[in-house]
């Protein structure tokens, strides 16, 4: 059940929710799911506005503008859909599952990352592939940082690309975390990115490769629960990271069913929300920072078992939850 400052969306997906994304105007929420459907909700009115279907599970989706979106998933097809006209567009194919779909407003290009070890760049106007950038391994996570693209792959690789010249990777890094990369999100101020792993840790990384700036990077534990009776610590994977665009604070969601809000620059946890019915599979702040979409879906951390139904909660956040604590001078 949602708390008083939350609304649970009606007509939720029927299988694991893979991504949630707010539109630029903050009203609409785009949702992809393993049930093969991409849904568009009016988050404030709590109504399903439209949907379209892939033949297989959808792993990511993004807005190009309020009424038009792109998606990809297990069928390896890059799809576009206009909710205003119900027009369906196919841009092309990968050779493997599409894990990440990002639209770059500044350059007007679409980027798709796949388990076929490539990132492909598409020109939506011409409806064609522009280029293919080979990655070191399967793409697990991507983040846009101005004209830079950060790609997290299998075997803990992180490559940073310049979207104006994708012929080579600008930086080739290895994750500072010891376990598999699960999620990645870039800072709104474009200075760096937060990387989450399956072992309940977050790494704060900076784009500038200079030694002085790299000294600021650090990692911390999160989404761990200690059982009082046995003193055993249970470690949960981190599934989602979302940044508040105004304050540069961020939310994390994990397999423990909790959402934490962090002030990464002051290395503090600002708050923890109540426990949700299942794992937190995806998160998204509205662009004005007033709403946080929280997807609660069992991520099969314990294999197949009976679990709570998939749900999306829209939380009305307040400054006390997301604004950094400023110290008096």
Short mmCIF file of C-alpha atoms in Angstrom, two decimals, residues 7-280:
data_model
loop_
_atom_site.label_atom_id
_atom_site.label_comp_id
_atom_site.label_asym_id
_atom_site.label_seq_id
_atom_site.Cartn_x
_atom_site.Cartn_y
_atom_site.Cartn_z
CA UNK A 7 0.16 7.20 -5.44
CA UNK A 8 0.19 3.67 -6.84
CA UNK A 9 -0.45 3.73 -10.58
CA UNK A 10 -3.43 1.79 -11.88
CA UNK A 11 -3.06 -0.72 -14.78
CA UNK A 12 0.56 -1.65 -13.94
CA UNK A 13 2.76 -3.97 -16.04
CA UNK A 14 2.19 -7.71 -15.64
CA UNK A 15 5.85 -8.70 -15.39
CA UNK A 16 9.15 -7.22 -14.17
CA UNK A 17 9.42 -3.47 -14.81
CA UNK A 18 12.69 -2.74 -16.60
CA UNK A 19 12.66 1.07 -16.82
CA UNK A 20 10.67 4.17 -15.89
CA UNK A 21 11.30 7.57 -17.50
CA UNK A 22 9.63 10.93 -16.94
CA UNK A 23 8.95 13.23 -19.89
CA UNK A 24 10.48 16.71 -20.04
CA UNK A 25 7.23 18.33 -18.85
CA UNK A 26 7.06 16.00 -15.84
CA UNK A 27 3.50 14.83 -16.47
CA UNK A 28 4.05 11.66 -18.43
CA UNK A 29 5.85 8.49 -17.43
CA UNK A 30 7.15 5.97 -19.97
CA UNK A 31 7.49 2.40 -18.68
CA UNK A 32 8.97 -0.74 -20.24
CA UNK A 33 8.48 -4.27 -18.96
CA UNK A 34 9.34 -7.91 -19.47
CA UNK A 35 5.66 -8.41 -20.36
CA UNK A 36 6.62 -7.06 -23.85
CA UNK A 37 4.63 -3.83 -23.48
CA UNK A 38 5.71 -0.16 -23.40
CA UNK A 39 3.18 1.96 -21.51
CA UNK A 40 2.60 5.71 -21.28
CA UNK A 41 1.01 7.02 -18.08
CA UNK A 42 -0.16 10.44 -17.01
CA UNK A 43 1.53 10.29 -13.61
CA UNK A 44 -0.42 13.18 -12.09
CA UNK A 45 -3.83 12.00 -13.29
CA UNK A 46 -2.97 8.33 -12.57
CA UNK A 47 -4.20 7.12 -15.94
CA UNK A 48 -2.82 4.88 -18.68
CA UNK A 49 -2.66 7.00 -21.84
CA UNK A 50 -1.47 4.41 -24.35
CA UNK A 51 0.69 1.38 -25.00
CA UNK A 52 2.35 -0.68 -27.71
CA UNK A 53 3.86 -4.13 -27.83
CA UNK A 54 7.09 -5.85 -28.80
CA UNK A 55 7.07 -9.59 -29.56
CA UNK A 56 9.34 -10.18 -26.53
CA UNK A 57 10.36 -8.50 -23.27
CA UNK A 58 11.35 -4.79 -23.41
CA UNK A 59 14.46 -3.85 -21.42
CA UNK A 60 14.61 -0.07 -21.93
CA UNK A 61 12.77 2.90 -23.40
CA UNK A 62 13.18 6.67 -23.65
CA UNK A 63 11.37 9.79 -24.79
CA UNK A 64 12.44 11.72 -27.88
CA UNK A 65 9.69 14.25 -27.10
CA UNK A 66 6.49 14.11 -25.04
CA UNK A 67 4.50 12.02 -27.52
CA UNK A 68 7.26 10.03 -29.22
CA UNK A 69 9.50 7.34 -27.75
CA UNK A 70 11.99 4.61 -28.58
CA UNK A 71 12.42 1.15 -27.11
CA UNK A 72 14.40 -2.06 -27.39
CA UNK A 73 14.73 -5.46 -25.76
CA UNK A 74 14.94 -9.19 -26.30
CA UNK A 75 13.79 -9.04 -29.94
CA UNK A 76 16.91 -6.91 -30.75
CA UNK A 77 14.75 -4.44 -32.72
CA UNK A 78 15.01 -0.65 -32.34
CA UNK A 79 11.42 0.60 -32.30
CA UNK A 80 9.89 4.07 -32.34
CA UNK A 81 6.29 4.89 -31.49
CA UNK A 82 4.16 8.02 -31.80
CA UNK A 83 1.45 8.00 -29.13
CA UNK A 84 -0.35 10.87 -30.86
CA UNK A 85 -0.92 8.95 -34.10
CA UNK A 86 -0.20 5.34 -33.02
CA UNK A 87 2.40 5.20 -35.79
CA UNK A 88 5.01 2.47 -35.31
CA UNK A 89 8.54 2.87 -36.73
CA UNK A 90 11.33 0.28 -36.97
CA UNK A 91 14.82 1.79 -37.22
CA UNK A 92 16.80 -1.42 -37.43
CA UNK A 93 18.29 -4.43 -35.65
CA UNK A 94 21.09 -5.42 -33.34
CA UNK A 95 22.53 -8.92 -33.42
CA UNK A 96 21.64 -9.45 -29.76
CA UNK A 97 19.37 -8.22 -26.99
CA UNK A 98 19.13 -4.44 -26.64
CA UNK A 99 19.80 -3.49 -23.01
CA UNK A 100 19.97 0.33 -23.16
CA UNK A 101 18.17 3.00 -25.19
CA UNK A 102 19.10 6.70 -24.85
CA UNK A 103 18.09 9.79 -26.84
CA UNK A 104 20.52 12.71 -27.04
CA UNK A 105 18.50 15.92 -27.39
CA UNK A 106 21.56 18.08 -28.06
CA UNK A 107 22.59 16.11 -31.16
CA UNK A 108 19.19 14.65 -32.12
CA UNK A 109 20.51 11.08 -32.19
CA UNK A 110 19.43 7.79 -30.67
CA UNK A 111 21.90 5.44 -28.97
CA UNK A 112 21.31 1.76 -28.30
CA UNK A 113 23.57 -0.55 -26.30
CA UNK A 114 23.38 -4.31 -26.75
CA UNK A 115 24.57 -7.67 -25.53
CA UNK A 116 26.09 -7.99 -29.03
CA UNK A 117 28.96 -5.84 -27.63
CA UNK A 118 28.09 -2.73 -29.64
CA UNK A 119 26.63 0.72 -29.18
CA UNK A 120 24.80 1.81 -32.31
CA UNK A 121 24.01 5.40 -33.27
CA UNK A 122 20.81 6.14 -35.20
CA UNK A 123 19.54 9.17 -37.11
CA UNK A 124 15.79 9.19 -36.32
CA UNK A 125 15.00 11.64 -39.12
CA UNK A 126 16.55 9.43 -41.77
CA UNK A 127 15.46 6.29 -39.90
CA UNK A 128 18.84 4.69 -40.35
CA UNK A 129 21.98 3.60 -38.51
CA UNK A 130 24.78 6.16 -38.57
CA UNK A 131 27.61 4.21 -36.97
CA UNK A 132 28.54 1.23 -34.80
CA UNK A 133 30.95 1.50 -31.85
CA UNK A 134 32.46 -1.79 -30.70
CA UNK A 135 32.48 -2.27 -26.92
CA UNK A 136 34.78 -4.51 -24.85
CA UNK A 137 31.88 -6.77 -23.78
CA UNK A 138 28.10 -6.96 -23.38
CA UNK A 139 26.56 -3.57 -22.62
CA UNK A 140 24.85 -3.51 -19.22
CA UNK A 141 24.37 0.22 -18.59
CA UNK A 142 24.75 3.59 -20.35
CA UNK A 143 24.59 7.24 -19.32
CA UNK A 144 24.65 10.49 -21.29
CA UNK A 145 26.83 13.29 -19.94
CA UNK A 146 26.51 16.30 -22.28
CA UNK A 147 28.32 15.22 -25.46
CA UNK A 148 29.89 12.24 -23.68
CA UNK A 149 28.54 8.70 -23.42
CA UNK A 150 29.52 6.46 -20.49
CA UNK A 151 29.14 2.72 -21.18
CA UNK A 152 29.34 0.03 -18.49
CA UNK A 153 29.88 -3.51 -19.76
CA UNK A 154 30.40 -7.03 -18.53
CA UNK A 155 33.74 -7.78 -16.84
CA UNK A 156 33.55 -4.40 -15.04
CA UNK A 157 34.69 -2.28 -17.98
CA UNK A 158 33.66 1.37 -18.30
CA UNK A 159 34.39 3.17 -21.56
CA UNK A 160 33.79 6.88 -22.12
CA UNK A 161 33.00 8.11 -25.64
CA UNK A 162 32.76 11.52 -27.31
CA UNK A 163 29.50 11.53 -29.29
CA UNK A 164 31.04 13.92 -31.83
CA UNK A 165 33.69 11.32 -32.70
CA UNK A 166 32.74 7.71 -31.98
CA UNK A 167 35.68 6.23 -33.89
CA UNK A 168 37.50 5.50 -30.61
CA UNK A 169 36.85 5.51 -26.85
CA UNK A 170 38.24 8.61 -25.12
CA UNK A 171 38.82 6.76 -21.86
CA UNK A 172 38.99 3.05 -21.07
CA UNK A 173 38.46 2.33 -17.41
CA UNK A 174 37.88 -0.59 -15.09
CA UNK A 175 35.18 -0.28 -12.45
CA UNK A 176 36.52 0.39 -8.96
CA UNK A 177 33.87 -2.03 -7.67
CA UNK A 178 34.86 -5.70 -7.45
CA UNK A 179 31.58 -7.11 -8.72
CA UNK A 180 29.43 -6.87 -11.86
CA UNK A 181 28.07 -3.48 -12.92
CA UNK A 182 24.28 -3.33 -12.56
CA UNK A 183 23.40 0.33 -13.21
CA UNK A 184 24.98 3.64 -14.10
CA UNK A 185 23.74 7.23 -14.06
CA UNK A 186 25.54 10.49 -14.85
CA UNK A 187 25.59 13.63 -12.69
CA UNK A 188 23.25 16.42 -13.87
CA UNK A 189 26.24 18.82 -13.58
CA UNK A 190 28.09 16.55 -16.07
CA UNK A 191 31.13 16.14 -13.81
CA UNK A 192 30.89 12.39 -13.39
CA UNK A 193 28.72 9.35 -12.81
CA UNK A 194 27.49 6.95 -10.14
CA UNK A 195 27.99 3.23 -10.75
CA UNK A 196 26.08 0.50 -8.91
CA UNK A 197 27.01 -3.17 -8.54
CA UNK A 198 25.31 -6.46 -7.72
CA UNK A 199 27.15 -6.43 -4.38
CA UNK A 200 25.28 -3.45 -2.88
CA UNK A 201 27.89 -0.76 -3.51
CA UNK A 202 27.97 2.58 -5.31
CA UNK A 203 31.09 4.14 -6.83
CA UNK A 204 31.24 7.92 -7.37
CA UNK A 205 33.46 8.57 -10.38
CA UNK A 206 34.60 11.74 -12.15
CA UNK A 207 34.99 12.33 -15.88
CA UNK A 208 38.16 14.45 -15.67
CA UNK A 209 41.07 11.95 -15.85
CA UNK A 210 43.54 14.31 -14.10
CA UNK A 211 45.21 12.90 -10.98
CA UNK A 212 43.90 15.72 -8.80
CA UNK A 213 40.26 15.14 -9.75
CA UNK A 214 40.56 11.35 -9.58
CA UNK A 215 41.56 11.66 -5.92
CA UNK A 216 37.93 12.63 -5.20
CA UNK A 217 36.46 9.31 -6.34
CA UNK A 218 35.14 6.94 -3.69
CA UNK A 219 32.77 4.05 -3.11
CA UNK A 220 30.34 3.14 -0.34
CA UNK A 221 28.16 0.26 0.84
CA UNK A 222 24.37 0.39 0.64
CA UNK A 223 21.30 -1.87 0.50
CA UNK A 224 22.55 -4.21 3.19
CA UNK A 225 20.40 -5.50 6.01
CA UNK A 226 21.77 -6.92 9.26
CA UNK A 227 19.61 -9.51 10.97
CA UNK A 228 19.47 -8.71 14.68
CA UNK A 229 19.17 -12.26 16.00
CA UNK A 230 22.00 -13.88 14.03
CA UNK A 231 24.04 -10.71 13.34
CA UNK A 232 24.19 -11.87 9.71
CA UNK A 233 24.47 -9.17 7.05
CA UNK A 234 22.44 -9.74 3.90
CA UNK A 235 23.83 -8.01 0.80
CA UNK A 236 21.39 -7.00 -1.94
CA UNK A 237 22.13 -5.96 -5.53
CA UNK A 238 21.71 -2.33 -6.52
CA UNK A 239 19.23 -2.17 -9.41
CA UNK A 240 18.60 1.55 -10.02
CA UNK A 241 20.08 5.03 -9.63
CA UNK A 242 18.30 8.32 -10.40
CA UNK A 243 19.59 11.89 -9.97
CA UNK A 244 17.66 14.94 -8.82
CA UNK A 245 18.46 17.49 -11.54
CA UNK A 246 18.41 20.58 -9.33
CA UNK A 247 20.27 19.34 -6.27
CA UNK A 248 22.60 16.68 -7.78
CA UNK A 249 21.52 14.31 -5.01
CA UNK A 250 20.48 10.82 -6.05
CA UNK A 251 18.22 7.92 -5.20
CA UNK A 252 19.26 4.26 -5.18
CA UNK A 253 16.97 1.24 -5.24
CA UNK A 254 17.94 -2.30 -4.37
CA UNK A 255 16.89 -5.87 -3.92
CA UNK A 256 16.09 -5.13 -0.26
CA UNK A 257 13.00 -3.17 -1.37
CA UNK A 258 14.28 0.16 -0.02
CA UNK A 259 14.92 3.52 -1.68
CA UNK A 260 17.73 5.63 -0.23
CA UNK A 261 18.48 9.29 -1.02
CA UNK A 262 22.15 10.30 -0.99
CA UNK A 263 24.15 13.49 -1.00
CA UNK A 264 27.11 12.16 -2.93
CA UNK A 265 29.24 15.29 -2.69
CA UNK A 266 29.00 15.45 1.11
CA UNK A 267 29.04 11.64 1.44
CA UNK A 268 25.81 11.43 3.42
CA UNK A 269 22.54 9.53 3.29
CA UNK A 270 19.72 12.06 3.50
CA UNK A 271 16.86 9.63 4.11
CA UNK A 272 15.42 6.17 3.55
CA UNK A 273 11.84 5.59 2.43
CA UNK A 274 9.63 2.80 3.75
CA UNK A 275 10.10 -0.76 2.51
CA UNK A 276 8.30 -1.47 -0.77
CA UNK A 277 6.49 -4.74 -1.62
CA UNK A 278 9.35 -6.11 -3.72
CA UNK A 279 12.78 -5.21 -5.16
CA UNK A 280 13.26 -1.72 -6.58
#
